[in-house]
Amino acid sequence: MRMNGKVVLITGAAGTIGGAIAQMIEREGGRALRTDLPAHKGQDYALDVTSEENWQQVAEAISRQHGVLDGLVNSAGIASLGTIESEDFASYRKTMAVNVDGTYLGCKYAMPLLKMRGGSIVNLSSVSGLVAGHNLASYNASKGAVRLLSKSVALYGARLKPPVRCNSMHPTFVEGAMVEAMLANVKSRDAARERMTADVPLARFAMPEEVANLAVFLLGDESAFITGAEIPIDGGLTAH
Ligand SMILES: NC(=O)c1ccc[n+]([C@@H]2O[C@H](COP(=O)([O-])OP(=O)(O)OC[C@H]3O[C@@H](n4cnc5c(N)ncnc54)[C@H](O)[C@@H]3O)[C@@H](O)[C@H]2O)c1
């Protein structure tokens, strides 16, 4: 019961990774506060991560209903495919708004609650925050920003007493909705999947539970001395 007594807010909790993390937090004895866009029913709070006003409302509601927060997982995110020439500016701005503004606002508005008894923030970056692809201009920009934002938050949080830790996770392709969306318009799914795993030494996609395992480790007390770290979960991809 590694999450016993811990209250953790998760964005993008209707998604593959956010959902798996929420489930594992509860299996480990914690309370997962699920948030996602209003269209997704069954969440604890409707939260568009790009809206500062939404964040203020949710932080206030958590303060009223739970009094404290022990963890935050910024998992809401969107993928976008496009080169610097082919992608339009509107798509770039949307990607940056969800992936970067959303993570920034999450760290900002959860911090007053997290610092009450110390806490841990886990930000979903990507291998695309560590290495680039020719057709991932805005996604690379956004996930690179999440990587260094996490380190700044970690350095600030380390000065607090009790401290608030912050780390970024960097998965390669994870089985689920985001990958399915990328495969939606390809001619041969098998050939595309093969291409997508060609550079992965372990030769497969990650499973959502494997990403959730790492998140729960980073949220829990076992990782008390880990902050400001960027942790690939990529089957060896970035070892090349
Ligand atoms: N799936 C992968 O292969 C993969 C790999 C590396 C990193 N990631 C990152 O992990 C995170 C989670 O990915 P996933 O696989 O669960 O994706 P997903 O598409 O299954 O889920 C993403 C969730 O984010 C929500 N969301 C989108 N815009 C939002 C907004 N403005 N406000 C609030 N919620 C919003 C969606 O409704 C969805 O439920 C993302 O940040 C993604 O970039 C995913």
Short mmCIF file of N, CA and C in Angstrom, two decimals, residues 51 97 123 139 210:
data_model
loop_
_atom_site.label_atom_id
_atom_site.label_comp_id
_atom_site.label_asym_id
_atom_site.label_seq_id
_atom_site.Cartn_x
_atom_site.Cartn_y
_atom_site.Cartn_z
N SER A 51 -6.98 26.31 -18.99
CA SER A 51 -7.75 27.41 -18.41
C SER A 51 -7.27 27.72 -16.99
N ALA A 97 -0.29 24.91 -25.78
CA ALA A 97 -1.25 25.30 -24.73
C ALA A 97 -1.56 24.11 -23.83
N ASN A 123 5.41 14.84 -14.05
CA ASN A 123 5.00 15.42 -15.32
C ASN A 123 5.25 14.44 -16.46
N TYR A 139 5.36 18.99 -31.03
CA TYR A 139 5.36 18.01 -29.93
C TYR A 139 6.74 18.01 -29.27
N GLU A 210 3.05 -0.17 -17.05
CA GLU A 210 4.49 0.03 -16.80
C GLU A 210 4.78 1.50 -16.51
#
